[in-house]
Amino acid sequence: MKTIFFNTFAIFTFFSLSLFSCSKNDDNNPPTSENTFFCKLDGTAYNPPNATGLISTITNTLVITGSTGSNSQKIQIFLPKDIAVGTYTQFYDYNADEFIQMYYSPPNSNDADDDGFATSGELVITQHDVNNKKIKGTFHFVTDPSINGNNVWNVTEGTFNITYKNL
């Protein structure tokens, strides 16, 4: 029963936050100069024009997103809204004390066949000021293929510096 609840929770969280993380207006609203997001995707630099952070009031989860806009290529990092400075290596583990997940979706992905969740990697939170809603860190991860897909994505040299807001 616990597994069913957590699987349902994770799926609901992922899809509800995906809907809110990149709206059609993203292309017209450039990110603030404070927010930065960078990584390499299979060795190619990925420096998306949209770097955002939102706390979902539904799940109390902080979602950091680097995206290219509508129907976009995006990387998302899901973590507890009050995550402490530290190094994290457990992802998508419902039995862990804190739910952390990283995710990649290629451009124009219309289904989950090409998308992938992190199965290994590392997230390092180097600074987190909860009062001023600022978070900074580094990351890298490798995905497993999702559902019927067979793509594996290797994300390296990731960095972010985000001022986030409540959704």
PDB file of C-alpha atoms in Angstrom:
ATOM      1  CA  MET A   1       0.000   0.000   0.000  1.00  0.00           C
ATOM      2  CA  LYS A   2       2.879   2.384   0.836  1.00  0.00           C
ATOM      3  CA  THR A   3       4.425   1.806  -2.612  1.00  0.00           C
ATOM      4  CA  ILE A   4       1.141   2.543  -4.379  1.00  0.00           C
ATOM      5  CA  PHE A   5       0.702   5.778  -2.420  1.00  0.00           C
ATOM      6  CA  PHE A   6       4.229   6.947  -3.106  1.00  0.00           C
ATOM      7  CA  ASN A   7       4.098   5.983  -6.801  1.00  0.00           C
ATOM      8  CA  THR A   8       0.840   7.896  -7.171  1.00  0.00           C
ATOM      9  CA  PHE A   9       2.309  10.840  -5.249  1.00  0.00           C
ATOM     10  CA  ALA A  10       5.420  10.930  -7.449  1.00  0.00           C
ATOM     11  CA  ILE A  11       3.476  10.738 -10.693  1.00  0.00           C
ATOM     12  CA  PHE A  12       1.033  13.433  -9.535  1.00  0.00           C
ATOM     13  CA  THR A  13       3.895  15.663  -8.377  1.00  0.00           C
ATOM     14  CA  PHE A  14       5.843  15.266 -11.616  1.00  0.00           C
ATOM     15  CA  PHE A  15       2.941  15.992 -13.936  1.00  0.00           C
ATOM     16  CA  SER A  16       1.437  18.821 -11.878  1.00  0.00           C
ATOM     17  CA  LEU A  17       4.781  20.597 -11.613  1.00  0.00           C
ATOM     18  CA  SER A  18       5.557  20.012 -15.278  1.00  0.00           C
ATOM     19  CA  LEU A  19       2.367  21.830 -16.179  1.00  0.00           C
ATOM     20  CA  PHE A  20       3.346  24.873 -14.133  1.00  0.00           C
ATOM     21  CA  SER A  21       7.083  24.961 -14.764  1.00  0.00           C
ATOM     22  CA  CYS A  22       6.981  26.145 -18.379  1.00  0.00           C
ATOM     23  CA  SER A  23       4.050  28.096 -19.680  1.00  0.00           C
ATOM     24  CA  LYS A  24       3.520  29.471 -23.155  1.00  0.00           C
ATOM     25  CA  ASN A  25       4.696  32.854 -21.897  1.00  0.00           C
ATOM     26  CA  ASP A  26       8.173  31.537 -20.995  1.00  0.00           C
ATOM     27  CA  ASP A  27       9.510  32.560 -24.402  1.00  0.00           C
ATOM     28  CA  ASN A  28       8.351  36.159 -23.836  1.00  0.00           C
ATOM     29  CA  ASN A  29       9.501  36.478 -20.218  1.00  0.00           C
ATOM     30  CA  PRO A  30      13.279  36.175 -19.986  1.00  0.00           C
ATOM     31  CA  PRO A  31      14.654  34.832 -16.728  1.00  0.00           C
ATOM     32  CA  THR A  32      15.964  37.202 -14.129  1.00  0.00           C
ATOM     33  CA  SER A  33      19.661  37.931 -14.411  1.00  0.00           C
ATOM     34  CA  GLU A  34      20.105  36.320 -10.981  1.00  0.00           C
ATOM     35  CA  ASN A  35      19.008  32.865 -12.120  1.00  0.00           C
ATOM     36  CA  THR A  36      21.486  30.628 -13.895  1.00  0.00           C
ATOM     37  CA  PHE A  37      21.333  27.009 -15.008  1.00  0.00           C
ATOM     38  CA  PHE A  38      23.947  25.097 -17.003  1.00  0.00           C
ATOM     39  CA  CYS A  39      25.013  21.527 -17.690  1.00  0.00           C
ATOM     40  CA  LYS A  40      26.295  19.274 -20.414  1.00  0.00           C
ATOM     41  CA  LEU A  41      23.878  16.823 -21.967  1.00  0.00           C
ATOM     42  CA  ASP A  42      25.693  13.864 -23.497  1.00  0.00           C
ATOM     43  CA  GLY A  43      28.761  16.115 -23.781  1.00  0.00           C
ATOM     44  CA  THR A  44      26.977  19.074 -25.416  1.00  0.00           C
ATOM     45  CA  ALA A  45      26.571  22.362 -23.535  1.00  0.00           C
ATOM     46  CA  TYR A  46      23.004  23.012 -22.391  1.00  0.00           C
ATOM     47  CA  ASN A  47      22.524  26.623 -21.299  1.00  0.00           C
ATOM     48  CA  PRO A  48      18.747  27.153 -21.322  1.00  0.00           C
ATOM     49  CA  PRO A  49      17.319  30.681 -21.500  1.00  0.00           C
ATOM     50  CA  ASN A  50      14.762  29.914 -18.767  1.00  0.00           C
ATOM     51  CA  ALA A  51      15.997  29.120 -15.272  1.00  0.00           C
ATOM     52  CA  THR A  52      13.276  29.044 -12.626  1.00  0.00           C
ATOM     53  CA  GLY A  53      12.496  27.774  -9.184  1.00  0.00           C
ATOM     54  CA  LEU A  54       9.032  27.207  -7.752  1.00  0.00           C
ATOM     55  CA  ILE A  55       7.620  25.754  -4.568  1.00  0.00           C
ATOM     56  CA  SER A  56       4.447  23.821  -5.230  1.00  0.00           C
ATOM     57  CA  THR A  57       1.907  24.566  -2.508  1.00  0.00           C
ATOM     58  CA  ILE A  58       0.291  21.208  -3.301  1.00  0.00           C
ATOM     59  CA  THR A  59       3.330  19.077  -2.477  1.00  0.00           C
ATOM     60  CA  ASN A  60       5.631  21.549  -0.673  1.00  0.00           C
ATOM     61  CA  THR A  61       8.321  20.548  -3.153  1.00  0.00           C
ATOM     62  CA  LEU A  62      10.927  22.881  -4.619  1.00  0.00           C
ATOM     63  CA  VAL A  63      11.316  22.407  -8.363  1.00  0.00           C
ATOM     64  CA  ILE A  64      14.302  23.882 -10.178  1.00  0.00           C
ATOM     65  CA  THR A  65      13.911  23.979 -13.958  1.00  0.00           C
ATOM     66  CA  GLY A  66      16.210  24.824 -16.838  1.00  0.00           C
ATOM     67  CA  SER A  67      14.129  24.960 -20.026  1.00  0.00           C
ATOM     68  CA  THR A  68      14.129  26.289 -23.552  1.00  0.00           C
ATOM     69  CA  GLY A  69      10.489  27.498 -23.514  1.00  0.00           C
ATOM     70  CA  SER A  70       7.177  26.149 -24.798  1.00  0.00           C
ATOM     71  CA  ASN A  71       7.128  22.442 -25.689  1.00  0.00           C
ATOM     72  CA  SER A  72      10.659  22.587 -24.498  1.00  0.00           C
ATOM     73  CA  GLN A  73      13.717  20.679 -23.681  1.00  0.00           C
ATOM     74  CA  LYS A  74      14.052  20.751 -19.918  1.00  0.00           C
ATOM     75  CA  ILE A  75      15.872  19.461 -16.912  1.00  0.00           C
ATOM     76  CA  GLN A  76      14.056  19.520 -13.603  1.00  0.00           C
ATOM     77  CA  ILE A  77      15.311  18.922 -10.093  1.00  0.00           C
ATOM     78  CA  PHE A  78      12.680  18.054  -7.463  1.00  0.00           C
ATOM     79  CA  LEU A  79      13.661  18.438  -3.815  1.00  0.00           C
ATOM     80  CA  PRO A  80      12.295  19.237  -0.375  1.00  0.00           C
ATOM     81  CA  LYS A  81      11.598  22.950  -0.030  1.00  0.00           C
ATOM     82  CA  ASP A  82      13.798  23.149   3.058  1.00  0.00           C
ATOM     83  CA  ILE A  83      16.650  20.939   1.824  1.00  0.00           C
ATOM     84  CA  ALA A  84      19.877  21.439   3.750  1.00  0.00           C
ATOM     85  CA  VAL A  85      23.332  22.143   2.362  1.00  0.00           C
ATOM     86  CA  GLY A  86      24.910  18.787   1.609  1.00  0.00           C
ATOM     87  CA  THR A  87      25.530  16.006  -0.901  1.00  0.00           C
ATOM     88  CA  TYR A  88      22.685  13.750  -2.028  1.00  0.00           C
ATOM     89  CA  THR A  89      22.974  10.560  -4.057  1.00  0.00           C
ATOM     90  CA  GLN A  90      19.639   8.794  -3.516  1.00  0.00           C
ATOM     91  CA  PHE A  91      17.039   9.567  -6.142  1.00  0.00           C
ATOM     92  CA  TYR A  92      13.472   8.384  -6.596  1.00  0.00           C
ATOM     93  CA  ASP A  93      13.707   6.469  -3.327  1.00  0.00           C
ATOM     94  CA  TYR A  94      10.361   6.628  -1.549  1.00  0.00           C
ATOM     95  CA  ASN A  95      11.851   5.110   1.583  1.00  0.00           C
ATOM     96  CA  ALA A  96      14.507   7.827   1.918  1.00  0.00           C
ATOM     97  CA  ASP A  97      14.010  10.587   4.441  1.00  0.00           C
ATOM     98  CA  GLU A  98      13.873  13.219   1.698  1.00  0.00           C
ATOM     99  CA  PHE A  99      12.387  12.815  -1.777  1.00  0.00           C
ATOM    100  CA  ILE A 100      14.848  14.012  -4.414  1.00  0.00           C
ATOM    101  CA  GLN A 101      14.643  13.420  -8.156  1.00  0.00           C
ATOM    102  CA  MET A 102      16.224  14.771 -11.321  1.00  0.00           C
ATOM    103  CA  TYR A 103      14.607  14.479 -14.728  1.00  0.00           C
ATOM    104  CA  TYR A 104      15.360  15.192 -18.384  1.00  0.00           C
ATOM    105  CA  SER A 105      12.878  15.719 -21.219  1.00  0.00           C
ATOM    106  CA  PRO A 106      14.139  16.277 -24.784  1.00  0.00           C
ATOM    107  CA  PRO A 107      12.710  19.006 -27.031  1.00  0.00           C
ATOM    108  CA  ASN A 108       9.219  18.423 -28.421  1.00  0.00           C
ATOM    109  CA  SER A 109       8.755  15.273 -26.368  1.00  0.00           C
ATOM    110  CA  ASN A 110       5.095  14.349 -26.778  1.00  0.00           C
ATOM    111  CA  ASP A 111       5.238  11.235 -24.670  1.00  0.00           C
ATOM    112  CA  ALA A 112       7.386   9.708 -21.987  1.00  0.00           C
ATOM    113  CA  ASP A 113       9.305   7.395 -24.336  1.00  0.00           C
ATOM    114  CA  ASP A 114      12.301   9.730 -24.524  1.00  0.00           C
ATOM    115  CA  ASP A 115      12.127  11.247 -21.040  1.00  0.00           C
ATOM    116  CA  GLY A 116      14.271   9.923 -18.241  1.00  0.00           C
ATOM    117  CA  PHE A 117      14.565  10.035 -14.450  1.00  0.00           C
ATOM    118  CA  ALA A 118      17.930   9.958 -12.691  1.00  0.00           C
ATOM    119  CA  THR A 119      18.973   6.540 -11.469  1.00  0.00           C
ATOM    120  CA  SER A 120      22.463   7.522 -10.382  1.00  0.00           C
ATOM    121  CA  GLY A 121      24.355  10.739  -9.871  1.00  0.00           C
ATOM    122  CA  GLU A 122      24.883  13.435  -7.320  1.00  0.00           C
ATOM    123  CA  LEU A 123      23.193  16.634  -6.219  1.00  0.00           C
ATOM    124  CA  VAL A 124      25.253  19.022  -4.089  1.00  0.00           C
ATOM    125  CA  ILE A 125      23.467  21.916  -2.415  1.00  0.00           C
ATOM    126  CA  THR A 126      26.207  24.458  -1.706  1.00  0.00           C
ATOM    127  CA  GLN A 127      23.975  27.278  -0.429  1.00  0.00           C
ATOM    128  CA  HIS A 128      20.321  27.470   0.580  1.00  0.00           C
ATOM    129  CA  ASP A 129      18.796  30.583   2.114  1.00  0.00           C
ATOM    130  CA  VAL A 130      15.204  29.563   2.861  1.00  0.00           C
ATOM    131  CA  ASN A 131      14.203  33.027   4.115  1.00  0.00           C
ATOM    132  CA  ASN A 132      15.315  34.774   0.921  1.00  0.00           C
ATOM    133  CA  LYS A 133      14.415  31.782  -1.286  1.00  0.00           C
ATOM    134  CA  LYS A 134      17.849  31.395  -2.886  1.00  0.00           C
ATOM    135  CA  ILE A 135      19.513  28.081  -3.669  1.00  0.00           C
ATOM    136  CA  LYS A 136      22.770  27.191  -5.355  1.00  0.00           C
ATOM    137  CA  GLY A 137      24.301  23.852  -6.239  1.00  0.00           C
ATOM    138  CA  THR A 138      25.867  21.394  -8.648  1.00  0.00           C
ATOM    139  CA  PHE A 139      24.613  18.135 -10.126  1.00  0.00           C
ATOM    140  CA  HIS A 140      25.211  15.274 -12.497  1.00  0.00           C
ATOM    141  CA  PHE A 141      23.093  12.233 -13.293  1.00  0.00           C
ATOM    142  CA  VAL A 142      22.405   9.361 -15.664  1.00  0.00           C
ATOM    143  CA  THR A 143      18.843   8.373 -16.553  1.00  0.00           C
ATOM    144  CA  ASP A 144      17.130   5.086 -17.109  1.00  0.00           C
ATOM    145  CA  PRO A 145      14.845   4.918 -20.113  1.00  0.00           C
ATOM    146  CA  SER A 146      11.225   5.725 -19.267  1.00  0.00           C
ATOM    147  CA  ILE A 147       8.264   3.509 -20.017  1.00  0.00           C
ATOM    148  CA  ASN A 148       8.840   2.150 -23.558  1.00  0.00           C
ATOM    149  CA  GLY A 149      11.855   4.261 -24.462  1.00  0.00           C
ATOM    150  CA  ASN A 150      15.431   3.107 -24.703  1.00  0.00           C
ATOM    151  CA  ASN A 151      17.322   6.418 -24.473  1.00  0.00           C
ATOM    152  CA  VAL A 152      19.773   6.896 -21.646  1.00  0.00           C
ATOM    153  CA  TRP A 153      20.833  10.492 -20.964  1.00  0.00           C
ATOM    154  CA  ASN A 154      24.113  11.529 -19.341  1.00  0.00           C
ATOM    155  CA  VAL A 155      23.951  14.946 -17.676  1.00  0.00           C
ATOM    156  CA  THR A 156      27.272  16.299 -16.381  1.00  0.00           C
ATOM    157  CA  GLU A 157      28.851  19.514 -15.056  1.00  0.00           C
ATOM    158  CA  GLY A 158      25.499  20.870 -13.865  1.00  0.00           C
ATOM    159  CA  THR A 159      25.261  24.110 -11.927  1.00  0.00           C
ATOM    160  CA  PHE A 160      22.377  26.297 -10.821  1.00  0.00           C
ATOM    161  CA  ASN A 161      21.902  29.509  -8.885  1.00  0.00           C
ATOM    162  CA  ILE A 162      18.200  30.194  -8.448  1.00  0.00           C
ATOM    163  CA  THR A 163      15.936  32.608  -6.601  1.00  0.00           C
ATOM    164  CA  TYR A 164      12.638  30.772  -6.326  1.00  0.00           C
ATOM    165  CA  LYS A 165       9.048  31.688  -5.507  1.00  0.00           C
ATOM    166  CA  ASN A 166       5.849  30.048  -4.301  1.00  0.00           C
ATOM    167  CA  LEU A 167       3.511  28.787  -6.980  1.00  0.00           C
TER     168      LEU A 167
END
